[in-house]
PDB file of C-alpha atoms and ligand atoms in Angstrom:
ATOM      1  CA  MET A   1      -0.070  -0.055  -0.186  1.00 84.00           C
ATOM      2  CA  LYS A   2       0.942   3.731  -0.818  1.00 91.00           C
ATOM      3  CA  TYR A   3       0.965   6.139   1.635  1.00 97.00           C
ATOM      4  CA  TYR A   4       1.356  10.332   2.137  1.00 98.00           C
ATOM      5  CA  LEU A   5       2.453  12.580   4.507  1.00 98.00           C
ATOM      6  CA  ALA A   6       0.485  15.502   5.018  1.00 98.00           C
ATOM      7  CA  ILE A   7       2.483  18.361   7.056  1.00 98.00           C
ATOM      8  CA  ASP A   8       0.793  21.677   8.473  1.00 97.00           C
ATOM      9  CA  LEU A   9       3.243  24.225   8.760  1.00 95.00           C
ATOM     10  CA  GLY A  10       1.703  26.888  11.205  1.00 90.00           C
ATOM     11  CA  ALA A  11       3.770  29.755  13.280  1.00 84.00           C
ATOM     12  CA  SER A  12       2.938  28.032  16.297  1.00 84.00           C
ATOM     13  CA  LYS A  13       2.330  24.326  15.375  1.00 90.00           C
ATOM     14  CA  THR A  14       3.314  21.901  12.925  1.00 96.00           C
ATOM     15  CA  ARG A  15       0.897  19.092  12.225  1.00 97.00           C
ATOM     16  CA  ILE A  16       2.418  15.719  10.683  1.00 98.00           C
ATOM     17  CA  ALA A  17       0.176  13.495   9.474  1.00 98.00           C
ATOM     18  CA  VAL A  18       0.743  10.253   7.715  1.00 98.00           C
ATOM     19  CA  CYS A  19      -2.358   9.197   5.659  1.00 98.00           C
ATOM     20  CA  SER A  20      -4.084   7.227   3.178  1.00 96.00           C
ATOM     21  CA  LYS A  21      -5.588   8.085  -0.294  1.00 94.00           C
ATOM     22  CA  GLY A  22      -8.722   9.825   1.591  1.00 91.00           C
ATOM     23  CA  SER A  23      -7.774  10.081   5.271  1.00 93.00           C
ATOM     24  CA  ILE A  24      -5.447  10.812   7.985  1.00 96.00           C
ATOM     25  CA  ILE A  25      -4.240   7.359   9.395  1.00 97.00           C
ATOM     26  CA  GLY A  26      -2.070   9.152  12.562  1.00 97.00           C
ATOM     27  CA  LYS A  27      -1.220  12.246  13.506  1.00 97.00           C
ATOM     28  CA  ILE A  28       1.202  14.425  15.517  1.00 97.00           C
ATOM     29  CA  VAL A  29       1.228  17.945  16.973  1.00 97.00           C
ATOM     30  CA  GLU A  30       4.354  19.546  17.485  1.00 96.00           C
ATOM     31  CA  THR A  31       5.556  23.449  18.478  1.00 95.00           C
ATOM     32  CA  THR A  32       6.920  24.703  15.526  1.00 94.00           C
ATOM     33  CA  PRO A  33      10.845  25.478  16.255  1.00 95.00           C
ATOM     34  CA  LYS A  34      11.875  29.244  16.710  1.00 92.00           C
ATOM     35  CA  GLN A  35      15.398  29.076  16.385  1.00 92.00           C
ATOM     36  CA  GLY A  36      17.970  27.502  13.486  1.00 92.00           C
ATOM     37  CA  ASP A  37      18.513  28.025  10.412  1.00 94.00           C
ATOM     38  CA  GLU A  38      16.708  27.756   7.023  1.00 95.00           C
ATOM     39  CA  TYR A  39      17.027  23.932   7.031  1.00 96.00           C
ATOM     40  CA  THR A  40      15.796  23.791  10.403  1.00 96.00           C
ATOM     41  CA  ILE A  41      11.941  23.085   9.902  1.00 97.00           C
ATOM     42  CA  ALA A  42      12.612  20.355   7.440  1.00 97.00           C
ATOM     43  CA  ARG A  43      14.919  18.659   9.794  1.00 97.00           C
ATOM     44  CA  PHE A  44      12.469  18.690  12.265  1.00 98.00           C
ATOM     45  CA  ILE A  45       9.549  17.188  10.162  1.00 98.00           C
ATOM     46  CA  TRP A  46      11.988  14.659   9.031  1.00 97.00           C
ATOM     47  CA  GLU A  47      13.181  13.588  12.650  1.00 97.00           C
ATOM     48  CA  GLY A  48       9.434  13.816  13.684  1.00 97.00           C
ATOM     49  CA  VAL A  49       8.373  11.548  10.725  1.00 97.00           C
ATOM     50  CA  MET A  50      11.211   9.248  11.809  1.00 96.00           C
ATOM     51  CA  LYS A  51      10.302   9.043  15.356  1.00 97.00           C
ATOM     52  CA  HIS A  52       6.722   8.461  15.310  1.00 97.00           C
ATOM     53  CA  PHE A  53       5.912   6.991  11.594  1.00 97.00           C
ATOM     54  CA  PRO A  54       9.377   5.385  10.762  1.00 96.00           C
ATOM     55  CA  GLU A  55       7.332   1.835   9.618  1.00 96.00           C
ATOM     56  CA  TYR A  56       5.739   4.221   6.674  1.00 96.00           C
ATOM     57  CA  ILE A  57       9.127   5.772   5.464  1.00 92.00           C
ATOM     58  CA  GLU A  58       9.632   3.375   2.572  1.00 93.00           C
ATOM     59  CA  ASN A  59       6.329   3.775   1.108  1.00 95.00           C
ATOM     60  CA  ILE A  60       5.888   7.361   0.701  1.00 96.00           C
ATOM     61  CA  GLU A  61       4.321   8.083  -2.486  1.00 97.00           C
ATOM     62  CA  ALA A  62       4.391  12.082  -1.914  1.00 97.00           C
ATOM     63  CA  VAL A  63       4.289  14.417   0.323  1.00 98.00           C
ATOM     64  CA  GLY A  64       2.261  17.495   0.431  1.00 98.00           C
ATOM     65  CA  VAL A  65       3.010  20.653   2.585  1.00 98.00           C
ATOM     66  CA  ALA A  66       0.922  23.455   3.646  1.00 97.00           C
ATOM     67  CA  SER A  67       3.104  26.159   4.752  1.00 95.00           C
ATOM     68  CA  ILE A  68       2.980  29.734   6.366  1.00 89.00           C
ATOM     69  CA  GLY A  69       3.591  32.544   4.034  1.00 83.00           C
ATOM     70  CA  PRO A  70       4.801  34.255   2.283  1.00 86.00           C
ATOM     71  CA  LEU A  71       6.179  31.804  -0.119  1.00 91.00           C
ATOM     72  CA  ASP A  72       8.747  31.813  -3.166  1.00 93.00           C
ATOM     73  CA  VAL A  73       6.316  28.993  -4.601  1.00 91.00           C
ATOM     74  CA  LYS A  74       8.641  27.896  -7.371  1.00 92.00           C
ATOM     75  CA  ARG A  75      11.423  27.007  -4.967  1.00 93.00           C
ATOM     76  CA  GLY A  76       9.153  25.894  -2.675  1.00 94.00           C
ATOM     77  CA  VAL A  77      10.574  28.338   0.304  1.00 96.00           C
ATOM     78  CA  ALA A  78       8.780  30.432   2.814  1.00 94.00           C
ATOM     79  CA  VAL A  79      10.322  33.606   3.062  1.00 92.00           C
ATOM     80  CA  ASN A  80      10.161  36.068   6.151  1.00 87.00           C
ATOM     81  CA  PRO A  81       7.206  34.591   7.384  1.00 82.00           C
ATOM     82  CA  THR A  82       5.507  37.252   8.840  1.00 71.00           C
ATOM     83  CA  ASN A  83       5.139  35.482  12.456  1.00 69.00           C
ATOM     84  CA  LEU A  84       8.463  33.402  12.381  1.00 79.00           C
ATOM     85  CA  PRO A  85      12.095  34.307  13.099  1.00 84.00           C
ATOM     86  CA  PHE A  86      13.439  32.978   9.924  1.00 89.00           C
ATOM     87  CA  LYS A  87      14.907  34.337   6.852  1.00 92.00           C
ATOM     88  CA  GLU A  88      13.945  31.454   4.846  1.00 95.00           C
ATOM     89  CA  ILE A  89      12.470  28.109   5.298  1.00 96.00           C
ATOM     90  CA  LYS A  90      13.719  25.408   2.919  1.00 97.00           C
ATOM     91  CA  LEU A  91      10.778  22.518   2.088  1.00 97.00           C
ATOM     92  CA  LEU A  92      10.705  21.756  -1.524  1.00 96.00           C
ATOM     93  CA  GLU A  93      14.512  20.757  -1.708  1.00 96.00           C
ATOM     94  CA  PRO A  94      15.262  19.193   1.491  1.00 97.00           C
ATOM     95  CA  LEU A  95      12.146  17.332   1.852  1.00 97.00           C
ATOM     96  CA  THR A  96      12.674  15.914  -1.235  1.00 96.00           C
ATOM     97  CA  LYS A  97      15.842  14.638  -0.661  1.00 96.00           C
ATOM     98  CA  TYR A  98      14.312  13.261   2.962  1.00 96.00           C
ATOM     99  CA  PHE A  99      11.622  11.308   1.883  1.00 96.00           C
ATOM    100  CA  LYS A 100      12.880  10.487  -1.776  1.00 95.00           C
ATOM    101  CA  ALA A 101       8.930  11.246  -2.879  1.00 95.00           C
ATOM    102  CA  ARG A 102       7.903  14.223  -4.581  1.00 94.00           C
ATOM    103  CA  VAL A 103       6.825  17.096  -2.622  1.00 96.00           C
ATOM    104  CA  ILE A 104       4.404  19.969  -3.301  1.00 96.00           C
ATOM    105  CA  VAL A 105       4.568  23.213  -1.587  1.00 96.00           C
ATOM    106  CA  ALA A 106       1.599  25.490  -1.209  1.00 95.00           C
ATOM    107  CA  ASN A 107       0.342  28.371   0.858  1.00 92.00           C
ATOM    108  CA  ASP A 108      -1.963  26.834   3.954  1.00 93.00           C
ATOM    109  CA  ALA A 109      -4.665  28.597   2.900  1.00 94.00           C
ATOM    110  CA  VAL A 110      -4.295  27.830  -0.616  1.00 95.00           C
ATOM    111  CA  ALA A 111      -4.011  23.895   0.334  1.00 96.00           C
ATOM    112  CA  ALA A 112      -6.830  24.024   2.614  1.00 97.00           C
ATOM    113  CA  ALA A 113      -8.887  25.624  -0.225  1.00 97.00           C
ATOM    114  CA  TRP A 114      -7.668  22.406  -2.024  1.00 98.00           C
ATOM    115  CA  GLY A 115      -8.467  20.132   0.661  1.00 98.00           C
ATOM    116  CA  GLU A 116     -12.130  21.696   0.699  1.00 98.00           C
ATOM    117  CA  LYS A 117     -12.385  21.173  -2.880  1.00 98.00           C
ATOM    118  CA  ASN A 118     -11.340  17.297  -3.327  1.00 98.00           C
ATOM    119  CA  TYR A 119     -12.571  15.959   0.256  1.00 97.00           C
ATOM    120  CA  GLY A 120     -14.852  18.751   2.286  1.00 98.00           C
ATOM    121  CA  LEU A 121     -17.330  21.296   1.673  1.00 98.00           C
ATOM    122  CA  GLY A 122     -16.317  22.190  -1.585  1.00 98.00           C
ATOM    123  CA  LYS A 123     -16.709  19.413  -3.904  1.00 97.00           C
ATOM    124  CA  PRO A 124     -19.664  20.622  -5.672  1.00 98.00           C
ATOM    125  CA  PHE A 125     -18.816  23.916  -6.303  1.00 98.00           C
ATOM    126  CA  ARG A 126     -16.397  25.425  -9.192  1.00 98.00           C
ATOM    127  CA  ASN A 127     -15.608  28.644  -7.362  1.00 98.00           C
ATOM    128  CA  LEU A 128     -15.213  28.659  -3.668  1.00 98.00           C
ATOM    129  CA  ILE A 129     -12.838  30.428  -0.923  1.00 98.00           C
ATOM    130  CA  TYR A 130     -10.956  28.926   1.815  1.00 98.00           C
ATOM    131  CA  LEU A 131     -10.702  31.954   4.650  1.00 98.00           C
ATOM    132  CA  THR A 132      -8.345  31.400   7.817  1.00 96.00           C
ATOM    133  CA  LEU A 133      -8.986  33.510  10.546  1.00 96.00           C
ATOM    134  CA  SER A 134      -6.158  32.224  12.870  1.00 92.00           C
ATOM    135  CA  THR A 135      -2.731  33.944  14.176  1.00 87.00           C
ATOM    136  CA  GLY A 136      -2.778  35.372  10.768  1.00 89.00           C
ATOM    137  CA  ILE A 137      -5.673  35.769   8.018  1.00 94.00           C
ATOM    138  CA  GLY A 138      -5.400  34.288   4.519  1.00 93.00           C
ATOM    139  CA  ALA A 139      -7.372  32.895   1.744  1.00 96.00           C
ATOM    140  CA  GLY A 140      -7.215  30.035  -0.708  1.00 96.00           C
ATOM    141  CA  VAL A 141      -9.526  30.678  -4.263  1.00 97.00           C
ATOM    142  CA  ILE A 142     -10.779  28.301  -6.819  1.00 97.00           C
ATOM    143  CA  VAL A 143     -12.382  29.964  -9.477  1.00 96.00           C
ATOM    144  CA  ASP A 144     -13.672  28.114 -12.575  1.00 97.00           C
ATOM    145  CA  ASN A 145     -12.185  25.220 -10.999  1.00 95.00           C
ATOM    146  CA  HIS A 146      -8.822  26.816 -11.138  1.00 95.00           C
ATOM    147  CA  LEU A 147      -6.803  27.194  -7.822  1.00 95.00           C
ATOM    148  CA  LEU A 148      -5.359  30.444  -8.122  1.00 95.00           C
ATOM    149  CA  ILE A 149      -1.327  30.373  -7.209  1.00 91.00           C
ATOM    150  CA  GLY A 150      -0.279  34.166  -8.175  1.00 87.00           C
ATOM    151  CA  LYS A 151       3.515  34.793  -9.352  1.00 85.00           C
ATOM    152  CA  GLU A 152       5.281  33.408  -6.224  1.00 82.00           C
ATOM    153  CA  GLY A 153       2.394  31.679  -4.826  1.00 82.00           C
ATOM    154  CA  ASN A 154       0.958  34.298  -2.567  1.00 80.00           C
ATOM    155  CA  ALA A 155      -2.314  35.075  -4.560  1.00 75.00           C
ATOM    156  CA  HIS A 156      -4.745  36.059  -1.348  1.00 82.00           C
ATOM    157  CA  GLU A 157      -2.756  37.485   1.528  1.00 86.00           C
ATOM    158  CA  VAL A 158      -6.093  38.958   2.333  1.00 94.00           C
ATOM    159  CA  GLY A 159      -4.885  39.594   5.985  1.00 94.00           C
ATOM    160  CA  HIS A 160      -3.472  42.818   4.467  1.00 94.00           C
ATOM    161  CA  ILE A 161      -6.540  44.148   2.791  1.00 96.00           C
ATOM    162  CA  VAL A 162      -6.878  47.715   4.145  1.00 97.00           C
ATOM    163  CA  VAL A 163      -9.800  47.748   5.869  1.00 97.00           C
ATOM    164  CA  ASP A 164      -9.511  51.464   7.509  1.00 97.00           C
ATOM    165  CA  PHE A 165      -7.413  53.740   5.555  1.00 96.00           C
ATOM    166  CA  ASN A 166      -7.457  55.895   8.627  1.00 96.00           C
ATOM    167  CA  SER A 167      -6.245  54.030  11.326  1.00 94.00           C
ATOM    168  CA  GLU A 168      -2.520  54.103  13.116  1.00 92.00           C
ATOM    169  CA  LEU A 169      -3.158  50.400  14.049  1.00 93.00           C
ATOM    170  CA  GLU A 170       0.137  49.000  12.809  1.00 93.00           C
ATOM    171  CA  CYS A 171      -0.180  45.414  11.141  1.00 92.00           C
ATOM    172  CA  GLY A 172       2.729  43.081  11.665  1.00 86.00           C
ATOM    173  CA  CYS A 173       3.840  43.598   8.141  1.00 85.00           C
ATOM    174  CA  GLY A 174       4.566  47.229   9.076  1.00 91.00           C
ATOM    175  CA  GLY A 175       1.444  48.783   7.156  1.00 94.00           C
ATOM    176  CA  ARG A 176      -1.509  50.232   8.677  1.00 96.00           C
ATOM    177  CA  GLY A 177      -5.161  49.501   8.945  1.00 96.00           C
ATOM    178  CA  HIS A 178      -5.087  45.912   7.694  1.00 97.00           C
ATOM    179  CA  TRP A 179      -7.622  43.366   8.551  1.00 98.00           C
ATOM    180  CA  GLU A 180      -4.795  41.485  10.153  1.00 96.00           C
ATOM    181  CA  ALA A 181      -3.840  44.447  12.698  1.00 97.00           C
ATOM    182  CA  PHE A 182      -7.383  44.049  14.068  1.00 97.00           C
ATOM    183  CA  ALA A 183      -7.980  40.756  13.604  1.00 97.00           C
ATOM    184  CA  GLY A 184      -4.880  38.346  13.665  1.00 95.00           C
ATOM    185  CA  GLY A 185      -4.602  36.462  16.651  1.00 94.00           C
ATOM    186  CA  ILE A 186      -1.463  37.418  17.433  1.00 91.00           C
ATOM    187  CA  ASN A 187      -2.441  41.442  17.361  1.00 95.00           C
ATOM    188  CA  ILE A 188      -5.422  40.805  19.448  1.00 97.00           C
ATOM    189  CA  PRO A 189      -3.884  41.677  23.037  1.00 97.00           C
ATOM    190  CA  ARG A 190      -1.714  44.608  21.283  1.00 96.00           C
ATOM    191  CA  VAL A 191      -5.513  46.096  19.892  1.00 97.00           C
ATOM    192  CA  ALA A 192      -6.697  45.544  23.523  1.00 97.00           C
ATOM    193  CA  LYS A 193      -3.807  47.593  24.455  1.00 97.00           C
ATOM    194  CA  TRP A 194      -4.108  50.225  21.664  1.00 96.00           C
ATOM    195  CA  LEU A 195      -7.790  50.555  22.507  1.00 96.00           C
ATOM    196  CA  ALA A 196      -7.849  51.099  26.547  1.00 96.00           C
ATOM    197  CA  SER A 197      -5.227  53.782  25.603  1.00 95.00           C
ATOM    198  CA  LYS A 198      -7.219  55.372  22.940  1.00 92.00           C
ATOM    199  CA  HIS A 199     -10.460  55.766  24.946  1.00 92.00           C
ATOM    200  CA  GLY A 200      -8.885  55.826  28.724  1.00 93.00           C
ATOM    201  CA  ILE A 201     -10.631  52.288  29.679  1.00 91.00           C
ATOM    202  CA  ASN A 202      -9.555  50.546  32.614  1.00 88.00           C
ATOM    203  CA  SER A 203     -10.746  46.750  33.178  1.00 95.00           C
ATOM    204  CA  ASP A 204      -9.935  43.774  34.194  1.00 97.00           C
ATOM    205  CA  LEU A 205      -8.390  42.792  30.647  1.00 97.00           C
ATOM    206  CA  LEU A 206      -6.269  45.099  30.763  1.00 97.00           C
ATOM    207  CA  GLU A 207      -4.950  44.458  34.203  1.00 97.00           C
ATOM    208  CA  PHE A 208      -4.305  40.889  33.146  1.00 98.00           C
ATOM    209  CA  LEU A 209      -2.336  42.009  29.860  1.00 97.00           C
ATOM    210  CA  MET A 210      -0.375  44.266  31.945  1.00 96.00           C
ATOM    211  CA  LYS A 211       0.995  41.720  34.242  1.00 97.00           C
ATOM    212  CA  HIS A 212       1.322  38.890  31.370  1.00 97.00           C
ATOM    213  CA  PRO A 213       3.108  40.163  28.403  1.00 95.00           C
ATOM    214  CA  GLU A 214       2.442  36.543  27.034  1.00 94.00           C
ATOM    215  CA  ALA A 215      -1.015  36.916  27.014  1.00 97.00           C
ATOM    216  CA  THR A 216      -2.835  36.010  23.720  1.00 95.00           C
ATOM    217  CA  ALA A 217      -6.188  35.992  22.005  1.00 97.00           C
ATOM    218  CA  LYS A 218      -7.230  32.928  23.855  1.00 97.00           C
ATOM    219  CA  ASP A 219      -7.240  35.103  27.021  1.00 98.00           C
ATOM    220  CA  VAL A 220      -8.980  37.986  25.312  1.00 98.00           C
ATOM    221  CA  PHE A 221     -12.009  36.102  24.263  1.00 98.00           C
ATOM    222  CA  GLU A 222     -12.000  34.626  27.810  1.00 98.00           C
ATOM    223  CA  TYR A 223     -12.273  37.860  29.298  1.00 98.00           C
ATOM    224  CA  TYR A 224     -15.106  38.642  26.683  1.00 98.00           C
ATOM    225  CA  ARG A 225     -17.220  35.677  27.942  1.00 98.00           C
ATOM    226  CA  ARG A 226     -16.813  37.240  31.209  1.00 97.00           C
ATOM    227  CA  GLY A 227     -18.503  40.201  30.116  1.00 97.00           C
ATOM    228  CA  ASP A 228     -15.231  42.265  30.370  1.00 97.00           C
ATOM    229  CA  ARG A 229     -15.950  45.976  28.617  1.00 97.00           C
ATOM    230  CA  LEU A 230     -12.510  46.182  26.838  1.00 97.00           C
ATOM    231  CA  ALA A 231     -12.765  42.841  25.606  1.00 98.00           C
ATOM    232  CA  GLU A 232     -15.884  43.313  24.018  1.00 98.00           C
ATOM    233  CA  LEU A 233     -14.719  46.746  22.330  1.00 97.00           C
ATOM    234  CA  VAL A 234     -11.842  44.361  21.025  1.00 98.00           C
ATOM    235  CA  VAL A 235     -14.318  41.845  19.607  1.00 98.00           C
ATOM    236  CA  ASP A 236     -16.664  44.428  18.261  1.00 98.00           C
ATOM    237  CA  LEU A 237     -13.671  45.711  16.040  1.00 97.00           C
ATOM    238  CA  TYR A 238     -12.731  42.379  15.587  1.00 98.00           C
ATOM    239  CA  VAL A 239     -16.406  41.292  14.270  1.00 98.00           C
ATOM    240  CA  LYS A 240     -16.104  45.030  12.088  1.00 97.00           C
ATOM    241  CA  ALA A 241     -12.872  44.478  10.304  1.00 98.00           C
ATOM    242  CA  SER A 242     -13.748  40.996   9.509  1.00 98.00           C
ATOM    243  CA  ARG A 243     -17.264  42.093   8.106  1.00 98.00           C
ATOM    244  CA  ALA A 244     -15.423  44.102   5.894  1.00 97.00           C
ATOM    245  CA  GLY A 245     -12.664  41.647   4.765  1.00 98.00           C
ATOM    246  CA  ILE A 246     -15.212  39.301   3.930  1.00 98.00           C
ATOM    247  CA  ALA A 247     -17.080  41.580   1.737  1.00 97.00           C
ATOM    248  CA  SER A 248     -13.876  42.628   0.189  1.00 97.00           C
ATOM    249  CA  ILE A 249     -13.064  38.813  -0.862  1.00 97.00           C
ATOM    250  CA  ILE A 250     -16.477  38.066  -2.338  1.00 97.00           C
ATOM    251  CA  ASN A 251     -16.530  41.233  -3.999  1.00 96.00           C
ATOM    252  CA  THR A 252     -13.305  40.177  -6.009  1.00 95.00           C
ATOM    253  CA  TYR A 253     -13.745  36.225  -6.347  1.00 96.00           C
ATOM    254  CA  ASP A 254     -17.597  36.146  -6.633  1.00 96.00           C
ATOM    255  CA  PRO A 255     -17.754  32.462  -4.664  1.00 98.00           C
ATOM    256  CA  GLU A 256     -20.546  29.924  -4.567  1.00 98.00           C
ATOM    257  CA  LEU A 257     -19.101  28.887  -1.291  1.00 98.00           C
ATOM    258  CA  LEU A 258     -17.099  30.262   1.529  1.00 98.00           C
ATOM    259  CA  VAL A 259     -15.579  28.017   3.855  1.00 98.00           C
ATOM    260  CA  ILE A 260     -14.029  29.597   7.311  1.00 98.00           C
ATOM    261  CA  GLY A 261     -11.361  28.043   9.603  1.00 97.00           C
ATOM    262  CA  GLY A 262      -8.765  28.853  11.765  1.00 94.00           C
ATOM    263  CA  GLY A 263      -8.007  28.406  15.317  1.00 93.00           C
ATOM    264  CA  VAL A 264      -9.394  31.928  16.567  1.00 96.00           C
ATOM    265  CA  PHE A 265     -12.486  31.516  14.629  1.00 98.00           C
ATOM    266  CA  LEU A 266     -13.311  28.146  15.262  1.00 97.00           C
ATOM    267  CA  ASN A 267     -12.671  28.239  18.638  1.00 97.00           C
ATOM    268  CA  ASN A 268     -15.363  31.137  19.202  1.00 98.00           C
ATOM    269  CA  GLN A 269     -17.295  30.595  16.256  1.00 97.00           C
ATOM    270  CA  ASP A 270     -20.198  30.943  18.505  1.00 98.00           C
ATOM    271  CA  ILE A 271     -19.479  34.618  19.373  1.00 98.00           C
ATOM    272  CA  LEU A 272     -17.909  35.554  15.707  1.00 98.00           C
ATOM    273  CA  PHE A 273     -20.114  33.695  13.262  1.00 98.00           C
ATOM    274  CA  GLU A 274     -23.423  35.485  13.020  1.00 97.00           C
ATOM    275  CA  ARG A 275     -22.134  38.976  14.128  1.00 97.00           C
ATOM    276  CA  MET A 276     -19.685  38.858  11.357  1.00 97.00           C
ATOM    277  CA  LEU A 277     -22.038  38.171   8.377  1.00 96.00           C
ATOM    278  CA  ASP A 278     -24.806  40.234   9.981  1.00 96.00           C
ATOM    279  CA  GLY A 279     -25.541  43.156   7.378  1.00 94.00           C
ATOM    280  CA  LEU A 280     -22.963  41.819   5.169  1.00 95.00           C
ATOM    281  CA  GLU A 281     -25.648  41.685   2.068  1.00 93.00           C
ATOM    282  CA  ASN A 282     -25.181  45.680   2.519  1.00 94.00           C
ATOM    283  CA  ASP A 283     -21.514  45.396   1.414  1.00 94.00           C
ATOM    284  CA  VAL A 284     -21.854  43.105  -1.299  1.00 96.00           C
ATOM    285  CA  VAL A 285     -22.256  43.738  -4.718  1.00 95.00           C
ATOM    286  CA  THR A 286     -22.625  40.073  -5.632  1.00 90.00           C
ATOM    287  CA  SER A 287     -24.950  37.410  -4.970  1.00 90.00           C
ATOM    288  CA  LYS A 288     -24.197  36.270  -1.234  1.00 90.00           C
ATOM    289  CA  PRO A 289     -22.523  32.805  -1.339  1.00 97.00           C
ATOM    290  CA  ILE A 290     -23.033  30.112   1.072  1.00 98.00           C
ATOM    291  CA  ILE A 291     -20.858  30.589   3.839  1.00 98.00           C
ATOM    292  CA  LYS A 292     -20.031  27.997   6.378  1.00 98.00           C
ATOM    293  CA  PRO A 293     -17.624  27.321   9.168  1.00 98.00           C
ATOM    294  CA  THR A 294     -15.293  24.022   7.683  1.00 98.00           C
ATOM    295  CA  GLY A 295     -16.152  20.433   8.564  1.00 97.00           C
ATOM    296  CA  PHE A 296     -12.383  19.863   9.214  1.00 97.00           C
ATOM    297  CA  GLY A 297     -11.757  21.774  12.071  1.00 95.00           C
ATOM    298  CA  ASP A 298      -8.062  21.866  13.169  1.00 93.00           C
ATOM    299  CA  ASP A 299      -7.170  19.229  10.607  1.00 96.00           C
ATOM    300  CA  VAL A 300      -8.578  21.767   7.786  1.00 96.00           C
ATOM    301  CA  GLY A 301      -4.339  22.234   6.523  1.00 96.00           C
ATOM    302  CA  LEU A 302      -3.736  18.614   6.997  1.00 98.00           C
ATOM    303  CA  TYR A 303      -6.834  17.808   4.273  1.00 98.00           C
ATOM    304  CA  GLY A 304      -5.393  20.398   2.228  1.00 98.00           C
ATOM    305  CA  ALA A 305      -1.841  18.793   2.386  1.00 98.00           C
ATOM    306  CA  LEU A 306      -3.008  15.410   1.724  1.00 98.00           C
ATOM    307  CA  ALA A 307      -5.270  17.118  -1.236  1.00 98.00           C
ATOM    308  CA  LEU A 308      -2.222  18.370  -2.673  1.00 97.00           C
ATOM    309  CA  ALA A 309      -0.479  15.300  -2.336  1.00 97.00           C
ATOM    310  CA  VAL A 310      -2.976  13.002  -3.982  1.00 97.00           C
ATOM    311  CA  ASN A 311      -4.331  15.189  -6.561  1.00 97.00           C
ATOM    312  CA  PRO A 312      -1.474  17.960  -7.363  1.00 96.00           C
ATOM    313  CA  PRO A 313      -3.187  20.942  -8.576  1.00 94.00           C
ATOM    314  CA  ARG A 314      -1.855  21.446 -12.071  1.00 91.00           C
ATOM    315  CA  GLU A 315      -1.287  25.237 -11.490  1.00 88.00           C
ATOM    316  CA  LEU A 316       1.431  24.081  -8.735  1.00 89.00           C
ATOM    317  CA  VAL A 317       3.066  21.167 -10.738  1.00 87.00           C
ATOM    318  CA  GLU A 318       3.798  23.701 -13.574  1.00 84.00           C
ATOM    319  CA  VAL A 319       5.641  26.352 -11.269  1.00 82.00           C
ATOM    320  CA  GLN A 320       7.295  23.464  -9.164  1.00 78.00           C
ATOM    321  CA  GLY A 321       8.183  21.335 -11.970  1.00 72.00           C
ATOM    322  CA  ILE A 322       7.192  17.897 -10.503  1.00 65.00           C
TER     323      ILE A 322
HETATM  324 ZN1   ZN B   1      -0.511  43.750   6.837  1.00 56.43          ZN
END
């Protein structure tokens, strides 16, 4: 029997799964290394597979990698990833050497769109968007059955859509008023501090954030659930920025289906989903698509990587020369 490796390389976690053609057989979730050189991550993936799935190594047919961006897709390298301290993360070349198998690398959200199309909610549709609301914000888009890639594989860095051109709030990329500056998980504690100083608000959340510089989006949403006033403002801004961003991508790509995933969204769907979509029709000029949370949960990136490995999109095969 032939097996496939699916790798979902994220800023905080890396998921590695050994799979059959249609499903995950076994998976591990590890903390992504934050130090090393351009080969550290490839080595870490190889070592993870060697340690946990050694019995499959000889029968790996292909490896799919859903990677943090931005990418240089031709070389299969992540370049200056916004939320990791590496200049480059080499994937295609070292992983091909390690696994002696075909390797396909795509941006994680692009891969997830391909996963939804091959295995998930997107099967019946020719036009769909996968949107991830996580540490960062990104999308993968299929138009007329074509997976859109872009000249370097970064076609849909939608997190950097300007949703407020008057805003002084800075994004991780250095730009201002970007969707991700308001709603990227990594930025949410900073948004809370910014709002507190802007409006002179004191709250339990602010005190917590001052004492815990390592606080995350999860903490902010916990304070929201306790009724904290500052957390309510943060979530209100999150919802508004995301509604503007979602309207922009619907207007741009005219999808039949929009699938939403990503940790921040999936963990707080009860708070976010309906509010983000409320009034969306006022900003959308095309007919409104079906909008659903992904059915894959945290495994959406793995199913995307698996779809890359099993059924490589020809748009990527052309540029990666495989
Ligand atoms: Zn940005």
